[in-house]
Amino acid sequence: MKFEINREILLKPLQQVAGVVERRQTLPILSNILMQLDGNKLSLTGTDLEVEMVAVVDVVGSDAGEITVPARKFLDICRELPDNAAIEVTLNDQRLEIRSGRFRSHLSTLAAADFPVVDKTESQESAEVDAQSLKQLLELTGFAMAQQDVRYFLNGMLIEHGDGYLRSVATDGHRLAMNSLSLGQGEVNLGQVIVPRKGVLELQRVLADLEDNVSISIGASHLCLQAGSYRLTTKLIDGRFPDYERVIPRNGDKHILANKMDLRKALNRTAILSNEKFRGIRVQFSNGVIQLSANNPEQEDAEETVLVNYTGPDLEIGFNVGYLLDVLNVVRSDEVKITVFDENSSALLEDPASENALYVIMPMKL
């Protein structure tokens, strides 16, 4: 195997593929990336057995072949080479030689036959989605995913493709985020799947620099994203996601409209003196104002009043301040709409500029 390539052409795909590879692996082969040369096409593959990333780049190649090399070392070498450096890669006696200018190195290799390939069922149907719209959809929802919850189906995101829409839903049992993306009407309906947390994060990373449409296909146990020279495949979580429609409170009769920046800054200031473990904050709704207050076991306290658009009876509810801030950090409008019913009911937060964005936060006892 032998090929030549410009550093700038190789570096970005190599970063994307190496990003999937975990730094600490029990199997040495999983610390490597698979390199396959066929004519003038070089295929780079990285996996952690849950997510697989494949990138294809054009090279000046000869002597087709395949081998695996340490991902981080290969990436670090290419990263440290001068801009626009010409890189020559040759496989000699199961060692990979890398030459560029006066630099030369040899990397150890492992046999390509031992590299694990994600076993994916061929998907029959696919849907086209704008890359940046999909990235935004994942970002607006991803913060609500659970982390290492025993209810394994919460450690991921529900992706639902229906007639004319693509929806993402995430919940950790204490809060819920839901967003939808309108698509053109089509005959394809891919249904519901749960994408694990690592898969969601890798999808966001791949989509970051893409501008055109991407193709999403769903098989029995995998979701595949195809975007130009990149293909990302992630395993799915086999489980039943909660019925999110039942969680969304529809009986709220008290509607509050607040300036997002004013409320966020006030919450940040007040939260400094909240209990570091429970992060609880009291939110009292009164005519024209929200009063925020917090205290901690050291007998310290803070309170602040924020002017809002609200007319109705007084109501006091306890919330985890981190959950409130997470929502305010993703709301795109200058204002946020809060709908509540009583002190024991969940609050519904909405982005006034987007009817497809809904956020639910459960109250907490203080």
GROMACS .gro file of C-alpha atoms in nm:
model
  366
    1MET     CA    1   0.000   0.000   0.000
    2LYS     CA    2   0.137   0.338  -0.102
    3PHE     CA    3  -0.016   0.680  -0.155
    4GLU     CA    4   0.052   1.055  -0.152
    5ILE     CA    5  -0.179   1.326  -0.023
    6ASN     CA    6  -0.175   1.692   0.081
    7ARG     CA    7  -0.193   1.750   0.457
    8GLU     CA    8  -0.498   1.982   0.431
    9ILE     CA    9  -0.698   1.721   0.237
   10LEU     CA   10  -0.620   1.445   0.488
   11LEU     CA   11  -0.639   1.633   0.819
   12LYS     CA   12  -1.014   1.708   0.849
   13PRO     CA   13  -1.139   1.357   0.757
   14LEU     CA   14  -0.873   1.206   0.983
   15GLN     CA   15  -0.990   1.426   1.274
   16GLN     CA   16  -1.352   1.321   1.219
   17VAL     CA   17  -1.268   0.950   1.210
   18ALA     CA   18  -1.022   0.962   1.502
   19GLY     CA   19  -1.281   1.152   1.708
   20VAL     CA   20  -1.496   0.838   1.727
   21VAL     CA   21  -1.206   0.632   1.868
   22GLU     CA   22  -1.202   0.618   2.249
   23ARG     CA   23  -0.868   0.700   2.412
   24ARG     CA   24  -0.885   0.406   2.653
   25GLN     CA   25  -0.965   0.074   2.495
   26THR     CA   26  -0.957  -0.281   2.627
   27LEU     CA   27  -0.895  -0.409   2.274
   28PRO     CA   28  -0.581  -0.263   2.110
   29ILE     CA   29  -0.740  -0.281   1.763
   30LEU     CA   30  -1.009  -0.032   1.874
   31SER     CA   31  -0.738   0.232   1.926
   32ASN     CA   32  -0.657   0.205   1.556
   33ILE     CA   33  -0.822   0.331   1.241
   34LEU     CA   34  -0.868   0.113   0.936
   35MET     CA   35  -0.705   0.244   0.616
   36GLN     CA   36  -0.816   0.088   0.287
   37LEU     CA   37  -0.666   0.197  -0.044
   38ASP     CA   38  -0.846   0.113  -0.367
   39GLY     CA   39  -0.713   0.294  -0.672
   40ASN     CA   40  -0.711   0.665  -0.589
   41LYS     CA   41  -0.966   0.636  -0.308
   42LEU     CA   42  -0.851   0.609   0.053
   43SER     CA   43  -1.112   0.498   0.305
   44LEU     CA   44  -1.058   0.577   0.675
   45THR     CA   45  -1.271   0.396   0.936
   46GLY     CA   46  -1.288   0.441   1.314
   47THR     CA   47  -1.519   0.268   1.562
   48ASP     CA   48  -1.583   0.209   1.932
   49LEU     CA   49  -1.827  -0.078   1.854
   50GLU     CA   50  -2.121   0.158   1.914
   51VAL     CA   51  -2.047   0.426   1.654
   52GLU     CA   52  -1.862   0.385   1.325
   53MET     CA   53  -1.730   0.671   1.111
   54VAL     CA   54  -1.607   0.627   0.754
   55ALA     CA   55  -1.444   0.902   0.546
   56VAL     CA   56  -1.326   0.870   0.187
   57VAL     CA   57  -1.058   1.099   0.039
   58ASP     CA   58  -0.888   1.124  -0.298
   59VAL     CA   59  -0.517   1.039  -0.305
   60VAL     CA   60  -0.246   0.966  -0.558
   61GLY     CA   61  -0.229   0.595  -0.489
   62SER     CA   62  -0.070   0.274  -0.601
   63ASP     CA   63  -0.051  -0.079  -0.463
   64ALA     CA   64  -0.400  -0.122  -0.316
   65GLY     CA   65  -0.417  -0.267   0.034
   66GLU     CA   66  -0.550  -0.229   0.384
   67ILE     CA   67  -0.404  -0.196   0.734
   68THR     CA   68  -0.485  -0.043   1.075
   69VAL     CA   69  -0.269   0.219   1.248
   70PRO     CA   70  -0.286   0.397   1.588
   71ALA     CA   71  -0.543   0.674   1.542
   72ARG     CA   72  -0.404   0.934   1.784
   73LYS     CA   73  -0.041   0.898   1.677
   74PHE     CA   74  -0.123   0.922   1.307
   75LEU     CA   75  -0.346   1.224   1.367
   76ASP     CA   76  -0.089   1.400   1.589
   77ILE     CA   77   0.185   1.350   1.329
   78CYS     CA   78  -0.030   1.495   1.050
   79ARG     CA   79  -0.142   1.782   1.272
   80GLU     CA   80   0.219   1.883   1.349
   81LEU     CA   81   0.334   1.883   0.987
   82PRO     CA   82   0.360   2.222   0.809
   83ASP     CA   83   0.059   2.363   0.625
   84ASN     CA   84   0.009   2.219   0.277
   85ALA     CA   85   0.286   1.964   0.335
   86ALA     CA   86   0.295   1.670   0.096
   87ILE     CA   87   0.260   1.340   0.285
   88GLU     CA   88   0.383   1.011   0.145
   89VAL     CA   89   0.258   0.694   0.318
   90THR     CA   90   0.402   0.350   0.246
   91LEU     CA   91   0.337   0.012   0.409
   92ASN     CA   92   0.666  -0.177   0.453
   93ASP     CA   93   0.688  -0.508   0.639
   94GLN     CA   94   0.375  -0.437   0.846
   95ARG     CA   95   0.505  -0.095   0.952
   96LEU     CA   96   0.360   0.226   0.814
   97GLU     CA   97   0.620   0.473   0.695
   98ILE     CA   98   0.521   0.840   0.685
   99ARG     CA   99   0.741   1.087   0.497
  100SER     CA  100   0.703   1.461   0.457
  101GLY     CA  101   0.996   1.685   0.364
  102ARG     CA  102   1.281   1.600   0.599
  103PHE     CA  103   1.046   1.422   0.842
  104ARG     CA  104   1.018   1.043   0.852
  105SER     CA  105   0.843   0.810   1.098
  106HIS     CA  106   0.732   0.449   1.132
  107LEU     CA  107   0.408   0.344   1.301
  108SER     CA  108   0.319  -0.003   1.426
  109THR     CA  109   0.019  -0.169   1.263
  110LEU     CA  110  -0.236  -0.441   1.328
  111ALA     CA  111  -0.398  -0.662   1.067
  112ALA     CA  112  -0.704  -0.519   0.891
  113ALA     CA  113  -0.875  -0.859   0.913
  114ASP     CA  114  -0.903  -0.814   1.291
  115PHE     CA  115  -1.075  -0.475   1.267
  116PRO     CA  116  -1.439  -0.496   1.383
  117VAL     CA  117  -1.700  -0.381   1.133
  118VAL     CA  118  -2.035  -0.262   1.266
  119ASP     CA  119  -2.291  -0.527   1.174
  120LYS     CA  120  -2.565  -0.321   1.016
  121THR     CA  121  -2.881  -0.433   0.846
  122GLU     CA  122  -2.920  -0.272   0.508
  123SER     CA  123  -3.174   0.009   0.530
  124GLN     CA  124  -3.440   0.016   0.261
  125GLU     CA  125  -3.569   0.369   0.316
  126SER     CA  126  -3.394   0.703   0.361
  127ALA     CA  127  -3.490   1.068   0.409
  128GLU     CA  128  -3.315   1.386   0.296
  129VAL     CA  129  -3.262   1.657   0.561
  130ASP     CA  130  -3.078   1.990   0.559
  131ALA     CA  131  -2.754   1.940   0.755
  132GLN     CA  132  -2.764   2.260   0.960
  133SER     CA  133  -3.134   2.223   1.041
  134LEU     CA  134  -3.067   1.870   1.168
  135LYS     CA  135  -2.769   1.990   1.374
  136GLN     CA  136  -2.985   2.261   1.531
  137LEU     CA  137  -3.261   2.009   1.603
  138LEU     CA  138  -3.017   1.787   1.796
  139GLU     CA  139  -2.864   2.082   1.985
  140LEU     CA  140  -3.201   2.215   2.099
  141THR     CA  141  -3.290   1.878   2.250
  142GLY     CA  142  -2.968   1.699   2.345
  143PHE     CA  143  -2.911   1.871   2.681
  144ALA     CA  144  -3.208   1.685   2.833
  145MET     CA  145  -3.067   1.336   2.768
  146ALA     CA  146  -2.995   1.128   3.078
  147GLN     CA  147  -2.641   1.021   3.164
  148GLN     CA  148  -2.580   0.668   3.291
  149ASP     CA  149  -2.939   0.623   3.403
  150VAL     CA  150  -3.042   0.267   3.493
  151ARG     CA  151  -3.338   0.324   3.261
  152TYR     CA  152  -3.105   0.273   2.965
  153PHE     CA  153  -3.361   0.397   2.711
  154LEU     CA  154  -3.331   0.748   2.861
  155ASN     CA  155  -2.955   0.761   2.786
  156GLY     CA  156  -3.024   0.872   2.433
  157MET     CA  157  -3.258   1.067   2.209
  158LEU     CA  158  -3.579   0.966   2.038
  159ILE     CA  159  -3.569   1.043   1.666
  160GLU     CA  160  -3.912   1.023   1.504
  161HIS     CA  161  -3.968   1.058   1.132
  162GLY     CA  162  -4.330   1.096   1.031
  163ASP     CA  163  -4.529   1.239   0.742
  164GLY     CA  164  -4.367   1.575   0.675
  165TYR     CA  165  -4.169   1.612   0.998
  166LEU     CA  166  -3.859   1.499   1.184
  167ARG     CA  167  -3.884   1.519   1.566
  168SER     CA  168  -3.631   1.483   1.844
  169VAL     CA  169  -3.726   1.415   2.208
  170ALA     CA  170  -3.500   1.373   2.512
  171THR     CA  171  -3.577   1.330   2.880
  172ASP     CA  172  -3.395   1.230   3.199
  173GLY     CA  173  -3.714   1.178   3.399
  174HIS     CA  174  -3.703   1.526   3.554
  175ARG     CA  175  -3.730   1.736   3.240
  176LEU     CA  176  -3.815   1.691   2.874
  177ALA     CA  177  -3.714   1.869   2.553
  178MET     CA  178  -3.896   1.829   2.223
  179ASN     CA  179  -3.833   1.993   1.887
  180SER     CA  180  -3.960   1.929   1.537
  181LEU     CA  181  -3.835   2.003   1.189
  182SER     CA  182  -4.077   2.042   0.898
  183LEU     CA  183  -3.991   1.837   0.591
  184GLY     CA  184  -4.147   1.810   0.251
  185GLN     CA  185  -4.430   1.562   0.217
  186GLY     CA  186  -4.306   1.220   0.109
  187GLU     CA  187  -4.404   0.858   0.097
  188VAL     CA  188  -4.121   0.751   0.330
  189ASN     CA  189  -4.192   0.719   0.703
  190LEU     CA  190  -3.891   0.590   0.899
  191GLY     CA  191  -4.074   0.566   1.233
  192GLN     CA  192  -3.920   0.597   1.582
  193VAL     CA  193  -3.573   0.499   1.704
  194ILE     CA  194  -3.361   0.578   2.011
  195VAL     CA  195  -3.009   0.698   1.929
  196PRO     CA  196  -2.756   0.657   2.215
  197ARG     CA  197  -2.585   0.962   2.366
  198LYS     CA  198  -2.250   0.895   2.196
  199GLY     CA  199  -2.426   0.864   1.860
  200VAL     CA  200  -2.606   1.197   1.907
  201LEU     CA  201  -2.282   1.376   1.998
  202GLU     CA  202  -2.100   1.231   1.696
  203LEU     CA  203  -2.388   1.328   1.467
  204GLN     CA  204  -2.359   1.688   1.591
  205ARG     CA  205  -1.984   1.686   1.535
  206VAL     CA  206  -2.012   1.559   1.178
  207LEU     CA  207  -2.292   1.802   1.091
  208ALA     CA  208  -2.102   2.105   1.225
  209ASP     CA  209  -1.925   2.187   0.897
  210LEU     CA  210  -2.176   2.051   0.646
  211GLU     CA  211  -2.397   2.282   0.443
  212ASP     CA  212  -2.592   2.064   0.201
  213ASN     CA  213  -2.856   1.799   0.252
  214VAL     CA  214  -2.769   1.473   0.425
  215SER     CA  215  -2.936   1.137   0.396
  216ILE     CA  216  -3.070   0.950   0.703
  217SER     CA  217  -3.154   0.581   0.681
  218ILE     CA  218  -3.273   0.353   0.960
  219GLY     CA  219  -3.230  -0.023   0.982
  220ALA     CA  220  -3.338  -0.275   1.243
  221SER     CA  221  -3.057  -0.185   1.481
  222HIS     CA  222  -2.868   0.108   1.325
  223LEU     CA  223  -2.911   0.465   1.206
  224CYS     CA  224  -2.688   0.575   0.920
  225LEU     CA  225  -2.607   0.931   0.815
  226GLN     CA  226  -2.457   0.975   0.468
  227ALA     CA  227  -2.310   1.315   0.387
  228GLY     CA  228  -2.083   1.348   0.086
  229SER     CA  229  -1.762   1.159   0.161
  230TYR     CA  230  -1.867   1.083   0.523
  231ARG     CA  231  -2.079   0.798   0.653
  232LEU     CA  232  -2.167   0.772   1.023
  233THR     CA  233  -2.337   0.461   1.155
  234THR     CA  234  -2.460   0.437   1.513
  235LYS     CA  235  -2.622   0.149   1.696
  236LEU     CA  236  -2.971   0.207   1.833
  237ILE     CA  237  -3.096   0.152   2.187
  238ASP     CA  238  -3.337  -0.139   2.201
  239GLY     CA  239  -3.607  -0.015   2.433
  240ARG     CA  240  -3.940   0.162   2.458
  241PHE     CA  241  -3.923   0.540   2.494
  242PRO     CA  242  -4.179   0.700   2.730
  243ASP     CA  243  -4.497   0.839   2.574
  244TYR     CA  244  -4.378   1.199   2.560
  245GLU     CA  245  -4.722   1.339   2.472
  246ARG     CA  246  -4.853   1.229   2.813
  247VAL     CA  247  -4.572   1.418   2.986
  248ILE     CA  248  -4.645   1.754   2.825
  249PRO     CA  249  -4.881   1.953   3.054
  250ARG     CA  250  -5.174   2.094   2.858
  251ASN     CA  251  -5.381   2.224   3.150
  252GLY     CA  252  -5.171   2.529   3.242
  253ASP     CA  253  -5.381   2.842   3.291
  254LYS     CA  254  -5.116   3.090   3.407
  255HIS     CA  255  -4.905   3.235   3.125
  256ILE     CA  256  -4.590   3.435   3.189
  257LEU     CA  257  -4.385   3.611   2.921
  258ALA     CA  258  -4.032   3.705   3.034
  259ASN     CA  259  -3.725   3.858   2.874
  260LYS     CA  260  -3.486   3.568   2.827
  261MET     CA  261  -3.161   3.755   2.902
  262ASP     CA  262  -3.299   3.933   3.209
  263LEU     CA  263  -3.433   3.608   3.354
  264ARG     CA  264  -3.115   3.413   3.275
  265LYS     CA  265  -2.887   3.671   3.438
  266ALA     CA  266  -3.110   3.690   3.746
  267LEU     CA  267  -3.115   3.309   3.777
  268ASN     CA  268  -2.734   3.293   3.745
  269ARG     CA  269  -2.689   3.551   4.022
  270THR     CA  270  -2.944   3.396   4.257
  271ALA     CA  271  -2.821   3.042   4.197
  272ILE     CA  272  -2.478   3.125   4.341
  273LEU     CA  273  -2.622   3.086   4.690
  274SER     CA  274  -2.843   2.786   4.623
  275ASN     CA  275  -2.772   2.445   4.773
  276GLU     CA  276  -2.480   2.310   4.567
  277LYS     CA  277  -2.617   1.956   4.576
  278PHE     CA  278  -2.985   2.010   4.500
  279ARG     CA  279  -2.963   2.343   4.310
  280GLY     CA  280  -3.313   2.437   4.422
  281ILE     CA  281  -3.456   2.785   4.367
  282ARG     CA  282  -3.795   2.934   4.464
  283VAL     CA  283  -3.984   3.105   4.184
  284GLN     CA  284  -4.280   3.319   4.292
  285PHE     CA  285  -4.513   3.448   4.023
  286SER     CA  286  -4.702   3.769   4.102
  287ASN     CA  287  -4.868   4.039   3.895
  288GLY     CA  288  -4.599   4.182   3.667
  289VAL     CA  289  -4.302   4.016   3.840
  290ILE     CA  290  -4.117   3.692   3.911
  291GLN     CA  291  -3.938   3.682   4.246
  292LEU     CA  292  -3.642   3.445   4.263
  293SER     CA  293  -3.495   3.331   4.594
  294ALA     CA  294  -3.238   3.075   4.706
  295ASN     CA  295  -3.059   2.973   5.025
  296ASN     CA  296  -2.808   2.713   5.139
  297PRO     CA  297  -2.711   2.521   5.456
  298GLU     CA  298  -2.460   2.798   5.546
  299GLN     CA  299  -2.757   3.031   5.611
  300GLU     CA  300  -2.668   3.239   5.305
  301ASP     CA  301  -2.945   3.360   5.077
  302ALA     CA  302  -3.014   3.568   4.768
  303GLU     CA  303  -3.323   3.704   4.597
  304GLU     CA  304  -3.405   3.910   4.291
  305THR     CA  305  -3.717   4.038   4.118
  306VAL     CA  306  -3.759   4.024   3.741
  307LEU     CA  307  -4.025   4.225   3.558
  308VAL     CA  308  -4.246   4.005   3.339
  309ASN     CA  309  -4.574   4.013   3.153
  310TYR     CA  310  -4.812   3.828   3.388
  311THR     CA  311  -5.153   3.895   3.532
  312GLY     CA  312  -5.299   3.639   3.769
  313PRO     CA  313  -5.295   3.492   4.120
  314ASP     CA  314  -4.972   3.453   4.319
  315LEU     CA  315  -4.801   3.116   4.287
  316GLU     CA  316  -4.473   2.978   4.427
  317ILE     CA  317  -4.293   2.679   4.273
  318GLY     CA  318  -3.953   2.521   4.339
  319PHE     CA  319  -3.729   2.430   4.046
  320ASN     CA  320  -3.382   2.298   3.980
  321VAL     CA  321  -3.216   2.617   3.858
  322GLY     CA  322  -2.984   2.423   3.626
  323TYR     CA  323  -3.284   2.287   3.435
  324LEU     CA  324  -3.425   2.638   3.388
  325LEU     CA  325  -3.091   2.772   3.266
  326ASP     CA  326  -3.045   2.484   3.022
  327VAL     CA  327  -3.371   2.578   2.851
  328LEU     CA  328  -3.292   2.951   2.845
  329ASN     CA  329  -2.955   2.873   2.687
  330VAL     CA  330  -3.117   2.711   2.382
  331VAL     CA  331  -3.424   2.934   2.335
  332ARG     CA  332  -3.354   3.142   2.024
  333SER     CA  333  -3.606   3.423   2.086
  334ASP     CA  334  -3.553   3.727   2.306
  335GLU     CA  335  -3.845   3.612   2.520
  336VAL     CA  336  -3.954   3.287   2.681
  337LYS     CA  337  -4.311   3.180   2.755
  338ILE     CA  338  -4.376   2.993   3.081
  339THR     CA  339  -4.707   2.817   3.144
  340VAL     CA  340  -4.793   2.673   3.487
  341PHE     CA  341  -5.099   2.532   3.664
  342ASP     CA  342  -5.011   2.490   4.033
  343GLU     CA  343  -4.711   2.430   4.260
  344ASN     CA  344  -4.725   2.052   4.211
  345SER     CA  345  -4.747   2.051   3.832
  346SER     CA  346  -4.472   2.061   3.573
  347ALA     CA  347  -4.398   2.390   3.399
  348LEU     CA  348  -4.414   2.421   3.021
  349LEU     CA  349  -4.155   2.651   2.864
  350GLU     CA  350  -4.186   2.755   2.502
  351ASP     CA  351  -3.998   2.960   2.246
  352PRO     CA  352  -4.253   3.219   2.121
  353ALA     CA  353  -4.082   3.224   1.779
  354SER     CA  354  -4.101   2.846   1.735
  355GLU     CA  355  -4.420   2.650   1.788
  356ASN     CA  356  -4.221   2.328   1.742
  357ALA     CA  357  -4.004   2.379   2.054
  358LEU     CA  358  -4.143   2.258   2.389
  359TYR     CA  359  -3.964   2.212   2.723
  360VAL     CA  360  -4.111   2.055   3.037
  361ILE     CA  361  -3.956   2.091   3.385
  362MET     CA  362  -4.088   1.909   3.691
  363PRO     CA  363  -4.120   2.103   4.017
  364MET     CA  364  -3.912   2.014   4.322
  365LYS     CA  365  -3.991   2.029   4.693
  366LEU     CA  366  -3.791   2.289   4.883
   0.00000   0.00000   0.00000
